[in-house]
Coordinates of C-alpha atoms in Angstrom, one line a residue:
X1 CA 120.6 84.7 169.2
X2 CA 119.5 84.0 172.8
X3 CA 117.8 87.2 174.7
X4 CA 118.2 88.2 178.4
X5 CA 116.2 90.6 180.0
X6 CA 118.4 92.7 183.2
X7 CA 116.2 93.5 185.5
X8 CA 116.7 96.4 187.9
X9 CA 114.4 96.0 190.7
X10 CA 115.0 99.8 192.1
X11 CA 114.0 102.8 190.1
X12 CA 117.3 104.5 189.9
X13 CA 117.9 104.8 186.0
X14 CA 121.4 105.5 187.1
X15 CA 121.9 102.2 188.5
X16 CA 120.5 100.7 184.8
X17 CA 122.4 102.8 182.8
X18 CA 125.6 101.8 184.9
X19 CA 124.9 98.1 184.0
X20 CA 124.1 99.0 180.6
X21 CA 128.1 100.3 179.8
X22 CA 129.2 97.5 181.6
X23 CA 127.2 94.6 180.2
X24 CA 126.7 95.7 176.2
X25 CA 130.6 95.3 175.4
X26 CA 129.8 91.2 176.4
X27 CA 126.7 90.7 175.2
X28 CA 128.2 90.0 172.0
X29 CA 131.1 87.7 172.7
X30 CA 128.4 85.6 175.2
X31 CA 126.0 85.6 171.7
X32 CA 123.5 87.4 174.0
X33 CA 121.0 90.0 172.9
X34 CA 120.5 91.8 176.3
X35 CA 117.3 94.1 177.1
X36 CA 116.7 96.4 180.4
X37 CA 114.2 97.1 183.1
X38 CA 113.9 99.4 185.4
X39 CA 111.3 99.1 188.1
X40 CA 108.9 101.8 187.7
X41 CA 108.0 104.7 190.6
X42 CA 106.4 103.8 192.9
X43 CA 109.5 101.0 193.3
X44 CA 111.9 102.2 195.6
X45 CA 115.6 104.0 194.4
X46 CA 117.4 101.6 196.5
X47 CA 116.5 98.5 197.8
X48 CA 118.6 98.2 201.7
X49 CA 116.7 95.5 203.0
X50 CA 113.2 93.1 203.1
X51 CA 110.7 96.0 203.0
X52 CA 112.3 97.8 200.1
X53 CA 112.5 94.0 198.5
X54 CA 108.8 93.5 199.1
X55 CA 108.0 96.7 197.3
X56 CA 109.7 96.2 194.3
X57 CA 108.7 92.6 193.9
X58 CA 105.0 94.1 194.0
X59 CA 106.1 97.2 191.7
X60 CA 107.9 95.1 189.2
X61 CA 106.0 92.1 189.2
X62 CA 102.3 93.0 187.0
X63 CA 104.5 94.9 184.5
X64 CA 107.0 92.2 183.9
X65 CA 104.6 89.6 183.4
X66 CA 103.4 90.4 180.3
X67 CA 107.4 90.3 179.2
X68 CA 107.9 86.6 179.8
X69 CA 107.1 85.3 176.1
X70 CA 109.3 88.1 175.1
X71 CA 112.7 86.9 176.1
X72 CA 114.8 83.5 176.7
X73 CA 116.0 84.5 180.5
X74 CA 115.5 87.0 183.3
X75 CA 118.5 88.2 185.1
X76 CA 117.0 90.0 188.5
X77 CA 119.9 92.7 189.4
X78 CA 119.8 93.1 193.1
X79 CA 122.4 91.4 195.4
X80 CA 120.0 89.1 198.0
X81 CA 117.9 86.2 197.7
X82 CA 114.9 89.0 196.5
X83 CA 111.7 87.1 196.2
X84 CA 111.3 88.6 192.6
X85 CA 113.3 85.6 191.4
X86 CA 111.0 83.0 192.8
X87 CA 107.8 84.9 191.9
X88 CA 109.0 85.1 187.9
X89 CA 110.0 81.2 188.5
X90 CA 106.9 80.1 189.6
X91 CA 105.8 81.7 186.0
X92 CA 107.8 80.8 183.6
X93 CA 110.2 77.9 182.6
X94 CA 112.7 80.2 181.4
X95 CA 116.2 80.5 183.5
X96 CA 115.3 83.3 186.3
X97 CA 118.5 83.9 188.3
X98 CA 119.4 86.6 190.7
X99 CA 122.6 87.8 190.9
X100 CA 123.3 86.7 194.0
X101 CA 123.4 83.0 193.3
X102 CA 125.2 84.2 190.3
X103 CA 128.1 85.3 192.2
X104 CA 128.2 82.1 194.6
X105 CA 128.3 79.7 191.8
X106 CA 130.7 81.3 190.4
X107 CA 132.8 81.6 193.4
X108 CA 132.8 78.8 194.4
X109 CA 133.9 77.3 190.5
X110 CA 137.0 79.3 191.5
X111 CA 138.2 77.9 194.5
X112 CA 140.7 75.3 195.2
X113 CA 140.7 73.0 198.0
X114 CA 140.5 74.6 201.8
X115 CA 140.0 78.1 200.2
X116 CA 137.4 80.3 201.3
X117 CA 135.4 83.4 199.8
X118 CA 133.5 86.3 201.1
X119 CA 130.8 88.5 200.1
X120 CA 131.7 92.7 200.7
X121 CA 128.3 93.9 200.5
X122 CA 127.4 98.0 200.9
X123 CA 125.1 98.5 203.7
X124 CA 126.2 97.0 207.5
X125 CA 122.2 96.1 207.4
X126 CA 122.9 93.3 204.4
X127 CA 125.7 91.4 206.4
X128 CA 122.6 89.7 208.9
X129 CA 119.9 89.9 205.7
X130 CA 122.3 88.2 203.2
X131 CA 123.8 85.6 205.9
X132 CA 120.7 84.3 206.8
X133 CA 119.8 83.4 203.3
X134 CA 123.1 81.6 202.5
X135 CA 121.6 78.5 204.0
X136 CA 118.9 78.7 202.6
X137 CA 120.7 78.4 198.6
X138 CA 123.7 76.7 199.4
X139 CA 120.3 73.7 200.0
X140 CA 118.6 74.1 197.3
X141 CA 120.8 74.9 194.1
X142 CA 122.4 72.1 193.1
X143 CA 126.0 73.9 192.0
X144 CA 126.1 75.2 195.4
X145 CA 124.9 72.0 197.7
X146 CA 127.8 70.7 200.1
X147 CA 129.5 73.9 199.7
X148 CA 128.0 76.2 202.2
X149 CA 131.3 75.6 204.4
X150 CA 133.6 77.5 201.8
X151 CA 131.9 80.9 202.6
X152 CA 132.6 83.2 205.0
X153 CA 130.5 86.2 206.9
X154 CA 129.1 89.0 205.0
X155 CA 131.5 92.4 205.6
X156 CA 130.3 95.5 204.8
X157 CA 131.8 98.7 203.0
X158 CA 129.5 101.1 205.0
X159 CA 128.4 103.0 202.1
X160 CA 125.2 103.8 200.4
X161 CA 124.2 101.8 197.0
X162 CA 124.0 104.5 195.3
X163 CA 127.4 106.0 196.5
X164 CA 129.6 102.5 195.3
X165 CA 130.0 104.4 191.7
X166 CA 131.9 107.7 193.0
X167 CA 134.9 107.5 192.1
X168 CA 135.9 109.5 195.5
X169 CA 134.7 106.5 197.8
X170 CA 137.0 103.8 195.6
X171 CA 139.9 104.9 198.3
X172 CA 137.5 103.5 201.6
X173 CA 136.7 100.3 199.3
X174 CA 140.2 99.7 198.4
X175 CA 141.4 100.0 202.0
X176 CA 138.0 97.5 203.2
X177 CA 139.4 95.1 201.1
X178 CA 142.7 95.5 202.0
X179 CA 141.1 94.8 205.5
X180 CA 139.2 91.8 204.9
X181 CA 142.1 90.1 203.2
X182 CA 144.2 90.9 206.4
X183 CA 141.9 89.7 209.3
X184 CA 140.0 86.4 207.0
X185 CA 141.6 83.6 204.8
X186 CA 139.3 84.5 201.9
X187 CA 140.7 83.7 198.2
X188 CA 137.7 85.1 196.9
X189 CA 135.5 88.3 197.2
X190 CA 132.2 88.5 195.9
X191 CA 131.2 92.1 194.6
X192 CA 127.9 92.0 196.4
X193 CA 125.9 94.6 195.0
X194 CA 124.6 95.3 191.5
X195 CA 126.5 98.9 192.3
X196 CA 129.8 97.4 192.6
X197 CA 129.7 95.9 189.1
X198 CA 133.0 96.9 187.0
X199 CA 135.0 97.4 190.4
X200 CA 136.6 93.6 189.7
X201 CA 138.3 95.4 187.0
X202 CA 139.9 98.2 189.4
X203 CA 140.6 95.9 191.9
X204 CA 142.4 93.1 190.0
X205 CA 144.6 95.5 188.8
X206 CA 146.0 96.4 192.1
X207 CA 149.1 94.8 192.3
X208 CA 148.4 94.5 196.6
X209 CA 145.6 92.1 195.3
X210 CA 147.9 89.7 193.0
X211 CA 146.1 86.1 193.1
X212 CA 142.8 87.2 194.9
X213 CA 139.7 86.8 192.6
X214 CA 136.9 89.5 192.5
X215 CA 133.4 88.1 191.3
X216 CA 130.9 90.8 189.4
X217 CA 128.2 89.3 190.5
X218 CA 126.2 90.9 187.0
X219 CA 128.5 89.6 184.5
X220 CA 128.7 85.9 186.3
X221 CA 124.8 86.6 186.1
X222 CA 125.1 86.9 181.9
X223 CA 127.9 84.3 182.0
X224 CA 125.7 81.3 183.1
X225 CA 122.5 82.2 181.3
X226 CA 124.9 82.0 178.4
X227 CA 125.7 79.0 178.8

């Protein structure tokens, strides 16, 4: 059996142990053994934007190194185009993926002609962070090339990371997605934060959401290193 280490690049155990309900139940029916990490202190507890990135990448990195012979693939759990990914790829030959190319590949394996998807990210600082990087994947990963077209701009919930689990702010996402789906033509919404995982399964069952697909962008993650 295949392993998979998930990395959490932040040091909130919460955040792992969130991931670690949601992704065991699959790891079995995706014949996955599945580790996790979570970045140690001095890393930061949430990572809003290219400083906090920085900082974990040079947290995380010397302590996962040793780690590479030990599993098949490398999952990196933070929703951006974190420089962790390509620091562990220029390592190892092992499948590195982040789990925000996770979520466009998958999205985009969803659509149908002329429809579009969207990423509804937490922070309003991620919608100018994560759009500038779309360019930058939709060149070079070849299940994304000649699709950057289908994607529309980042929205944002407005709501701190580590706030996306309370049960009392799923009313304000509800009604942001209830939003976005009014004032864009998107199909498809991609979850984007590692925080949001297991809200596809609340959402879809909204019967205001009938025929709009929700991408966890952790499980797509597991999904293709699966493969």
């Amino acid at each position: 059996m295949r392993s998979v280490c998930v990395i959490n690049p932040n040091s909130s155990v919460s955040m792992t142990e969130n991931l670690q309900v949601l992704l065991l139940p699959m790891a079995k029916e995706c014949h996955l053994e599945l580790a996790f990490f979570t970045a140690p202190e001095p890393a930061p507890k949430e990572i809003d934007g290219l400083e906090t990135s920085r900082l974990s990448t040079e947290v995380c990195l010397p302590v996962l190194l040793p780690l590479l012979d030990a599993y098949d693939g490398f999952l990196v759990g933070c929703y951006s185009d974190h420089p962790l990914i390509y620091e562990l790829q220029r390592r190892t030959d092992k499948p590195v993926l982040g789990i925000f190319q996770a979520s466009l590949i998958a999205g985009v394996g969803m659509l149908e002609k002329a429809q579009k998807m969207v990423i509804l990210t937490s922070n309003n600082e991620w919608e100018r962070i994560l759009d500038d990087s779309l360019d930058s994947v939709f060149q070079v990963d070849p299940q994304l090339v000649g699709h950057r077209n289908v994607i529309l701009p980042t929205k944002a919930l407005g709501i701190n990371v580590l706030s996306l689990s309370d049960p009392h702010v799923y009313g304000q996402i509800k009604a942001k997605v209830r939003d976005l789906l009014t004032a864009t033509e998107a199909t498809c919404i991609l979850l984007g934060c590692a925080g949001m995982s297991g809200l596809d399964l609340k959402l879809k069952q909204e019967p205001e959401f009938a025929g709009v697909h929700f991408v966890d962008s952790v499980r797509a993650g597991i999904q293709l290193l699966a493969r």
